[in-house]
Coordinates of C-alpha atoms in Angstrom, one line a residue:
M1 CA 112.7 124.2 76.1
F2 CA 113.3 122.5 79.4
V3 CA 110.4 122.9 81.8
D4 CA 110.6 121.4 85.3
Y5 CA 107.8 123.2 87.2
V6 CA 104.2 123.8 86.2
K7 CA 100.8 124.3 87.8
I8 CA 97.8 122.7 86.1
H9 CA 94.1 122.4 86.7
L10 CA 92.4 119.0 86.5
K11 CA 88.6 118.2 86.3
A12 CA 87.6 114.6 86.4
G13 CA 84.4 113.5 84.6
N14 CA 81.1 113.7 86.4
G15 CA 79.1 110.5 86.8
G16 CA 76.0 110.1 84.5
N17 CA 72.6 110.7 86.0
G18 CA 70.4 107.8 87.0
L19 CA 67.0 107.6 85.2
V20 CA 63.4 107.5 86.5
A21 CA 61.6 105.2 84.2
Y22 CA 58.9 102.4 84.3
R23 CA 58.3 99.3 82.2
R24 CA 55.4 99.8 79.8
E25 CA 54.9 96.5 77.9
K26 CA 51.8 95.0 76.5
Y27 CA 50.5 92.1 78.7
V28 CA 52.9 93.0 81.5
P29 CA 50.8 94.6 84.2
M30 CA 52.5 96.6 86.9
G31 CA 55.9 96.4 85.1
G32 CA 57.6 98.4 87.8
P33 CA 60.6 100.8 87.8
A34 CA 63.2 100.3 85.0
G35 CA 65.5 103.3 85.2
G36 CA 69.1 102.5 84.6
D37 CA 72.2 103.7 86.3
G38 CA 74.5 106.4 85.0
G39 CA 78.0 105.5 83.9
N40 CA 81.1 106.5 85.9
G41 CA 83.0 109.7 84.9
A42 CA 86.6 109.4 83.7
D43 CA 89.5 109.5 86.1
I44 CA 92.5 111.6 85.3
V45 CA 95.6 109.4 85.5
M46 CA 99.3 110.3 85.3
Q47 CA 101.6 107.8 83.7
V48 CA 105.4 107.7 83.5
D49 CA 106.8 107.7 79.9
E50 CA 110.6 107.2 80.0
G51 CA 110.9 108.9 76.6
L52 CA 110.0 112.3 78.1
R53 CA 112.5 114.5 79.7
T54 CA 110.6 117.7 80.3
L55 CA 107.1 119.0 81.4
M56 CA 107.0 121.3 78.3
D57 CA 103.6 119.9 77.1
F58 CA 101.9 121.2 80.3
R59 CA 103.3 124.7 79.7
F60 CA 101.0 125.2 76.7
Q61 CA 98.0 123.4 78.1
S62 CA 97.3 123.8 81.8
H63 CA 93.6 122.8 82.0
F64 CA 92.4 119.2 81.5
K65 CA 88.8 117.9 81.6
A66 CA 87.9 114.3 81.4
E67 CA 84.7 113.0 79.9
H68 CA 81.4 112.7 81.8
G69 CA 79.6 109.3 82.3
E70 CA 76.6 108.6 80.1
N71 CA 73.2 109.0 81.6
G72 CA 71.1 105.9 82.5
M73 CA 68.5 104.7 80.0
N74 CA 65.1 102.9 80.3
A75 CA 64.7 99.2 80.4
N76 CA 67.4 99.1 83.1
K77 CA 70.1 99.9 80.7
H78 CA 73.2 101.5 82.3
G79 CA 75.0 104.5 80.8
K80 CA 78.5 104.0 79.5
S81 CA 81.4 104.6 81.8
R82 CA 84.3 106.7 80.4
D83 CA 87.9 105.6 80.0
A84 CA 90.5 107.4 82.0
L85 CA 92.2 110.5 80.6
I86 CA 95.9 109.6 80.7
L87 CA 98.5 112.3 81.0
K88 CA 102.1 111.3 80.2
V89 CA 104.9 112.7 82.5
P90 CA 108.7 112.1 82.5
P91 CA 110.3 109.9 85.2
G92 CA 111.1 111.8 88.4
T93 CA 107.8 113.8 88.4
I94 CA 106.4 114.7 91.8
V95 CA 102.7 115.7 92.0
K96 CA 101.7 118.1 94.8
D97 CA 98.5 119.7 95.9
A98 CA 98.8 123.3 94.9
E99 CA 96.9 124.6 97.9
S100 CA 98.6 122.6 100.7
G101 CA 101.8 121.5 99.0
A102 CA 101.2 118.0 100.2
P103 CA 102.6 115.2 98.0
I104 CA 100.0 113.2 96.0
A105 CA 102.3 111.0 93.9
D106 CA 106.0 110.4 93.3
L107 CA 106.4 108.9 89.8
T108 CA 109.8 107.4 89.0
T109 CA 109.4 104.2 87.0
D110 CA 108.4 103.7 83.4
G111 CA 104.7 102.8 83.2
Q112 CA 104.0 103.7 86.8
T113 CA 100.5 105.3 87.2
A114 CA 98.6 107.3 89.8
V115 CA 95.0 108.5 89.8
I116 CA 95.2 112.2 90.5
A117 CA 91.6 113.2 90.1
K118 CA 88.9 110.6 90.6
G119 CA 85.9 110.5 88.3
G120 CA 82.4 110.7 89.8
R121 CA 80.3 107.6 90.4
G122 CA 77.2 107.2 88.2
G123 CA 73.9 108.0 89.8
R124 CA 71.6 105.1 90.5
G125 CA 68.3 104.7 88.6
N126 CA 65.0 104.4 90.3
S127 CA 64.9 100.6 90.0
R128 CA 67.8 100.6 92.6
F129 CA 65.5 102.1 95.3
V130 CA 62.8 99.5 95.2
S131 CA 61.8 98.2 98.7
S132 CA 58.9 96.5 100.3
R133 CA 57.6 99.9 101.5
N134 CA 58.2 101.6 98.2
T135 CA 57.7 99.4 95.2
A136 CA 57.6 102.2 92.7
P137 CA 60.2 104.9 93.6
D138 CA 59.8 108.1 91.6
F139 CA 63.3 109.4 92.1
A140 CA 66.9 108.7 91.0
E141 CA 70.3 109.9 91.9
G142 CA 72.2 112.5 89.9
G143 CA 75.8 111.6 88.9
E144 CA 78.5 112.2 91.5
P145 CA 80.7 115.2 90.6
G146 CA 84.2 114.3 89.5
Q147 CA 87.1 115.7 91.6
E148 CA 88.5 119.1 90.6
V149 CA 92.0 119.8 91.8
E150 CA 94.9 122.2 91.1
V151 CA 98.2 120.5 91.3
I152 CA 101.9 121.3 90.9
L153 CA 104.1 119.1 88.8
E154 CA 107.8 119.2 89.8
L155 CA 110.4 117.4 87.9
K156 CA 113.6 116.0 89.5
L157 CA 115.8 114.5 86.8
M158 CA 116.4 110.8 87.0
A159 CA 120.2 110.8 86.1
D160 CA 122.8 108.4 87.3
V161 CA 125.5 111.0 87.6
G162 CA 125.2 114.7 88.4
L163 CA 127.9 117.2 87.6
V164 CA 128.0 119.9 90.3
G165 CA 130.2 122.9 90.8
F166 CA 130.5 126.7 90.5
P167 CA 129.7 128.3 87.2
S168 CA 132.5 128.2 84.6
V169 CA 134.4 125.2 86.1
G170 CA 134.0 123.1 82.9
K171 CA 130.9 120.9 83.6
S172 CA 129.4 121.5 80.2
T173 CA 132.7 121.0 78.4
L174 CA 133.1 117.7 80.2
L175 CA 129.6 116.5 79.3
S176 CA 130.1 117.4 75.6
R177 CA 133.4 115.5 75.5
V178 CA 132.0 112.2 77.0
S179 CA 128.6 112.2 75.4
R180 CA 126.7 113.5 72.3
A181 CA 125.0 116.2 74.4
E182 CA 125.5 119.7 73.1
P183 CA 125.2 122.1 76.1
K184 CA 125.9 125.7 75.6
I185 CA 129.6 126.5 76.3
A186 CA 130.9 130.1 76.7
A187 CA 133.4 132.1 78.7
Y188 CA 130.9 133.7 81.2
P189 CA 129.1 132.5 84.3
F190 CA 125.7 130.8 84.2
T191 CA 126.1 129.7 80.6
T192 CA 124.0 126.7 81.6
I193 CA 120.6 127.8 82.8
K194 CA 118.9 124.4 82.5
P195 CA 120.0 120.8 83.1
N196 CA 121.5 118.9 80.1
L197 CA 121.5 115.1 79.9
G198 CA 123.9 112.9 78.0
V199 CA 124.4 109.1 77.7
V200 CA 128.0 108.2 78.5
N201 CA 129.6 104.9 77.2
T202 CA 132.8 103.7 78.7
K203 CA 135.4 101.8 76.6
D204 CA 134.7 98.6 78.6
G205 CA 131.0 98.6 77.5
R206 CA 129.3 100.2 80.5
S207 CA 127.0 103.1 80.2
F208 CA 125.1 105.7 82.4
V209 CA 123.2 108.9 82.2
M210 CA 125.1 112.1 83.1
A211 CA 123.5 115.4 83.9
D212 CA 125.2 118.8 83.7
L213 CA 123.4 120.7 86.4
P214 CA 123.2 124.6 86.5
G215 CA 126.0 126.3 88.4
L216 CA 125.6 126.7 92.1
I217 CA 126.7 129.7 94.2
E218 CA 126.7 130.7 97.8
G219 CA 123.1 131.2 99.1
A220 CA 121.6 128.7 96.6
S221 CA 119.9 126.8 99.4
E222 CA 117.9 130.0 100.0
G223 CA 117.1 130.4 96.3
T224 CA 120.0 132.7 95.3
G225 CA 121.2 132.3 91.6
L226 CA 119.6 129.2 90.2
G227 CA 119.1 128.0 93.7
H228 CA 116.4 125.4 94.2
Q229 CA 116.2 124.8 90.4
F230 CA 119.6 123.2 90.7
L231 CA 119.3 121.5 94.1
R232 CA 116.0 119.9 93.2
H233 CA 117.7 117.8 90.5
V234 CA 120.7 116.9 92.7
E235 CA 118.3 114.9 94.9
R236 CA 117.6 112.3 92.2
T237 CA 121.2 111.6 91.1
K238 CA 123.0 108.4 92.4
V239 CA 126.6 109.8 92.2
L240 CA 127.9 113.3 92.3
V241 CA 130.9 114.4 90.4
H242 CA 132.1 117.6 92.0
V243 CA 134.0 119.6 89.3
I244 CA 136.6 122.0 90.6
D245 CA 138.6 124.7 88.7
I246 CA 141.9 123.8 90.1
A247 CA 143.7 126.4 88.0
E248 CA 141.5 129.1 89.6
T249 CA 141.0 130.8 86.3
E250 CA 138.0 132.7 87.7
F251 CA 140.1 134.1 90.6
R252 CA 138.2 132.0 93.2
D253 CA 139.8 129.7 95.7
A254 CA 139.4 126.0 94.9
V255 CA 139.2 124.9 98.5
E256 CA 136.6 127.6 99.3
D257 CA 134.6 126.6 96.2
Y258 CA 134.4 123.0 97.3
N259 CA 133.4 123.8 100.9
T260 CA 130.8 126.4 99.9
I261 CA 129.0 124.0 97.6
R262 CA 129.0 121.2 100.2
N263 CA 127.6 123.6 102.8
E264 CA 124.8 124.7 100.4
M265 CA 123.9 121.0 99.8
K266 CA 123.9 120.5 103.6
L267 CA 121.6 123.4 104.2
Y268 CA 119.2 122.2 101.5
N269 CA 119.1 118.5 102.4
E270 CA 121.7 117.1 104.7
S271 CA 121.3 113.6 103.2
L272 CA 123.0 114.8 100.0
L273 CA 126.3 114.8 101.9
S274 CA 126.1 111.0 102.2
R275 CA 125.7 110.6 98.4
P276 CA 128.7 108.9 96.7
E277 CA 131.0 111.7 95.4
I278 CA 134.0 111.9 93.1
I279 CA 136.1 115.1 93.0
A280 CA 137.3 116.0 89.5
L281 CA 140.0 118.7 89.5
N282 CA 139.6 120.2 86.1
K283 CA 141.8 122.5 83.9
I284 CA 145.1 120.8 84.9
E285 CA 146.4 121.6 81.4
I286 CA 146.8 125.3 82.4
L287 CA 148.0 124.6 85.9
S288 CA 151.3 126.5 86.3
D289 CA 152.6 124.5 89.3
D290 CA 151.5 121.9 91.8
E291 CA 151.1 124.3 94.7
T292 CA 147.3 124.8 94.3
L293 CA 146.9 121.0 93.7
E294 CA 148.8 120.1 96.9
K295 CA 147.0 122.8 98.9
F296 CA 143.6 121.4 97.8
K297 CA 144.5 117.8 98.8
R298 CA 145.9 119.0 102.1
E299 CA 143.1 121.3 103.2
V300 CA 140.0 119.5 102.0
D301 CA 138.6 117.1 104.6
T302 CA 137.1 114.3 102.5
D303 CA 137.2 110.6 101.8
S304 CA 136.0 111.1 98.3
K305 CA 138.2 110.0 95.3
I306 CA 140.2 112.9 93.9
M307 CA 141.0 112.8 90.2
Q308 CA 142.8 115.2 87.9
I309 CA 141.3 115.8 84.5
S310 CA 141.3 118.2 81.5
A311 CA 137.9 118.4 79.9
V312 CA 139.5 120.3 77.0
T313 CA 142.4 117.9 76.1
G314 CA 140.8 114.7 77.4
Q315 CA 143.6 114.0 80.0
G316 CA 142.3 111.7 82.8
I317 CA 138.8 111.4 81.3
D318 CA 138.8 107.7 80.7
E319 CA 140.0 107.0 84.3
L320 CA 137.2 109.3 85.6
L321 CA 134.6 107.4 83.6
Y322 CA 135.8 104.1 84.9
E323 CA 135.7 105.3 88.5
I324 CA 132.1 106.6 88.0
A325 CA 131.0 103.3 86.5
D326 CA 132.6 101.3 89.3
T327 CA 130.9 103.5 91.9
L328 CA 127.5 103.1 90.2
D329 CA 128.0 99.3 90.1
N330 CA 128.5 99.2 93.8
Y331 CA 125.7 101.7 94.5
E332 CA 123.2 99.5 92.5
E333 CA 124.2 96.4 94.3
Q334 CA 123.4 98.1 97.7
E335 CA 120.1 99.5 96.4
E336 CA 118.9 96.1 95.2
V337 CA 118.9 94.9 98.8
E338 CA 117.3 98.0 100.3
I339 CA 114.5 98.8 97.8
D340 CA 111.2 96.7 97.8
D341 CA 109.5 97.3 94.5
S342 CA 106.9 94.6 94.9
D343 CA 104.2 97.2 94.7
I344 CA 105.7 100.0 92.7
R345 CA 102.3 101.3 91.6
V346 CA 101.3 102.3 95.1
V347 CA 101.7 106.0 95.6
Y348 CA 101.0 108.4 98.5
K349 CA 97.5 109.9 98.3
H350 CA 95.8 111.7 101.1
E351 CA 92.0 111.2 101.2
K352 CA 89.8 113.5 103.1
D353 CA 86.9 112.3 105.3
R354 CA 83.9 113.0 103.2
D355 CA 81.5 112.9 106.2
Q356 CA 83.2 115.9 107.8
F357 CA 81.2 119.2 107.6
E358 CA 81.4 122.7 109.0
I359 CA 78.6 125.0 110.2
S360 CA 79.1 128.8 110.2
R361 CA 76.9 131.9 110.4
D362 CA 76.5 134.3 107.6
M363 CA 76.3 138.1 108.1
D364 CA 72.5 137.9 107.7
G365 CA 72.2 135.2 110.4
T366 CA 71.8 132.3 108.0
F367 CA 73.3 128.9 109.1
V368 CA 75.8 127.8 106.3
V369 CA 76.6 124.1 106.1
S370 CA 79.7 123.2 104.0
G371 CA 81.8 120.1 103.4
E372 CA 82.7 117.8 100.6
G373 CA 80.3 115.0 101.6
I374 CA 77.2 117.1 102.1
E375 CA 77.9 119.2 98.9
R376 CA 78.4 116.0 97.0
L377 CA 75.0 114.6 98.2
F378 CA 73.4 118.0 97.4
M379 CA 74.6 117.9 93.8
M380 CA 73.4 114.3 93.4
T381 CA 69.8 115.1 94.5
D382 CA 66.9 116.0 92.2
F383 CA 65.1 118.7 94.3
S384 CA 62.2 118.7 91.8
R385 CA 60.9 115.4 93.3
D386 CA 59.5 115.4 96.8
S387 CA 60.7 111.9 97.5
A388 CA 64.3 112.8 96.6
V389 CA 64.1 115.8 98.9
R390 CA 62.9 113.6 101.8
R391 CA 65.7 111.2 101.1
F392 CA 68.2 114.1 101.3
A393 CA 66.8 115.2 104.6
R394 CA 67.3 111.6 106.0
Q395 CA 70.9 111.7 104.8
M396 CA 71.5 115.0 106.6
R397 CA 70.2 113.5 109.8
S398 CA 72.4 110.4 109.5
M399 CA 75.5 112.6 109.0
G400 CA 74.7 114.4 112.3
I401 CA 74.0 117.7 110.7
D402 CA 70.6 118.2 112.3
D403 CA 72.1 117.6 115.8
A404 CA 75.0 119.9 115.0
L405 CA 72.6 122.7 114.0
R406 CA 70.7 122.3 117.2
K407 CA 73.9 122.6 119.2
R408 CA 74.6 125.9 117.4
G409 CA 71.3 127.2 118.6
I410 CA 69.1 127.0 115.5
K411 CA 65.3 127.5 116.0
T412 CA 62.4 126.4 113.9
G413 CA 61.9 128.7 110.9
E414 CA 65.5 129.9 110.7
I415 CA 67.3 129.6 107.3
V416 CA 69.9 127.0 106.5
R417 CA 72.0 127.3 103.3
I418 CA 73.9 124.5 101.5
M419 CA 75.8 125.9 98.4
D420 CA 73.1 127.9 96.6
F421 CA 70.1 126.2 98.2
E422 CA 68.2 127.7 101.2
F423 CA 65.5 126.0 103.3
E424 CA 63.8 126.5 106.7
F425 CA 64.7 124.4 109.6
V426 CA 61.7 122.6 111.1
E427 CA 61.8 120.5 114.2

């Protein structure tokens, strides 16, 4: 089963809680605080595995939870931090935020990694809060919650060569002849409904990966037919081989077919038109005369190499493969100059400002404070201890929440809500 688009839910591990503890040893008066820190929660990391070709594993499991950090212990012993949960993905996987659609990572090279959900930091034990004014703090931090995100995984095949063309022009037949791939071949349109990959070896010892991509029709740039499923994979290929039914066995005009597909690629992503292209005029074994052939060469405005082949009999196949290999050799030489892979592990990741917050009014008049930063601090606070509550109040003031509430017109005695916690505002 070929799967190239999935939505999954990720929950990184929470940090372990810090501990409130004190040294109690014989002959050691006033031993002082000795609560250890909690361990860090596990990150969720995606790593490229070049042996994978599909996202099928994520079709059957869509929820992933990483381990939580271990809680702190007495005698200043820290809890154990957890190892990252590593999810293997095929080369060409793009990770996007499911809500906004913003890209998080573009994973293309074997071994490349990206942290998709960050584990929570372990809470600090009470020994971390010792000061000259408070020599025996009676509070500790709770563990920071791990990130919880919903992401979309979108696979764009990493093939050297992409076979493009209308349905039933012979793309699958060509791939089966030049490689060990076994795509479905039948005498009806849209026989191929998923991309097929094959490794091609030329007689002079060169090799490359060829993809038979699902047939394209007019309107594909807007999703008609297999639409974006097809065009998404075209973006990753280095060289396009445009297969044309020059015998017009499906009663379509060869010139019109070529122009239609080029137009759909332009509408989807204009940069595709600058991709190296080879035109393969297929089914010449059943061509009754040269009139259609000459018409195509005369009316098609292109600088691309035009070659005549028969995927059934093998005529012209070796010459086509040599031309593809030569084109790839030139392409790779150009790319080596342009691409800087000195830091291939760096990926795009948008980080929100954690100190941002919003204040709104509920239907009952309650002031509601929300935001990643304040909610994170709320979940890390032990409200059963007065000293921890006072510290939380100081953190709110330092973030500017108190001043923002006053600007919204809050009065002493009115209710403020943060998540499920309500308290009275006091000047």
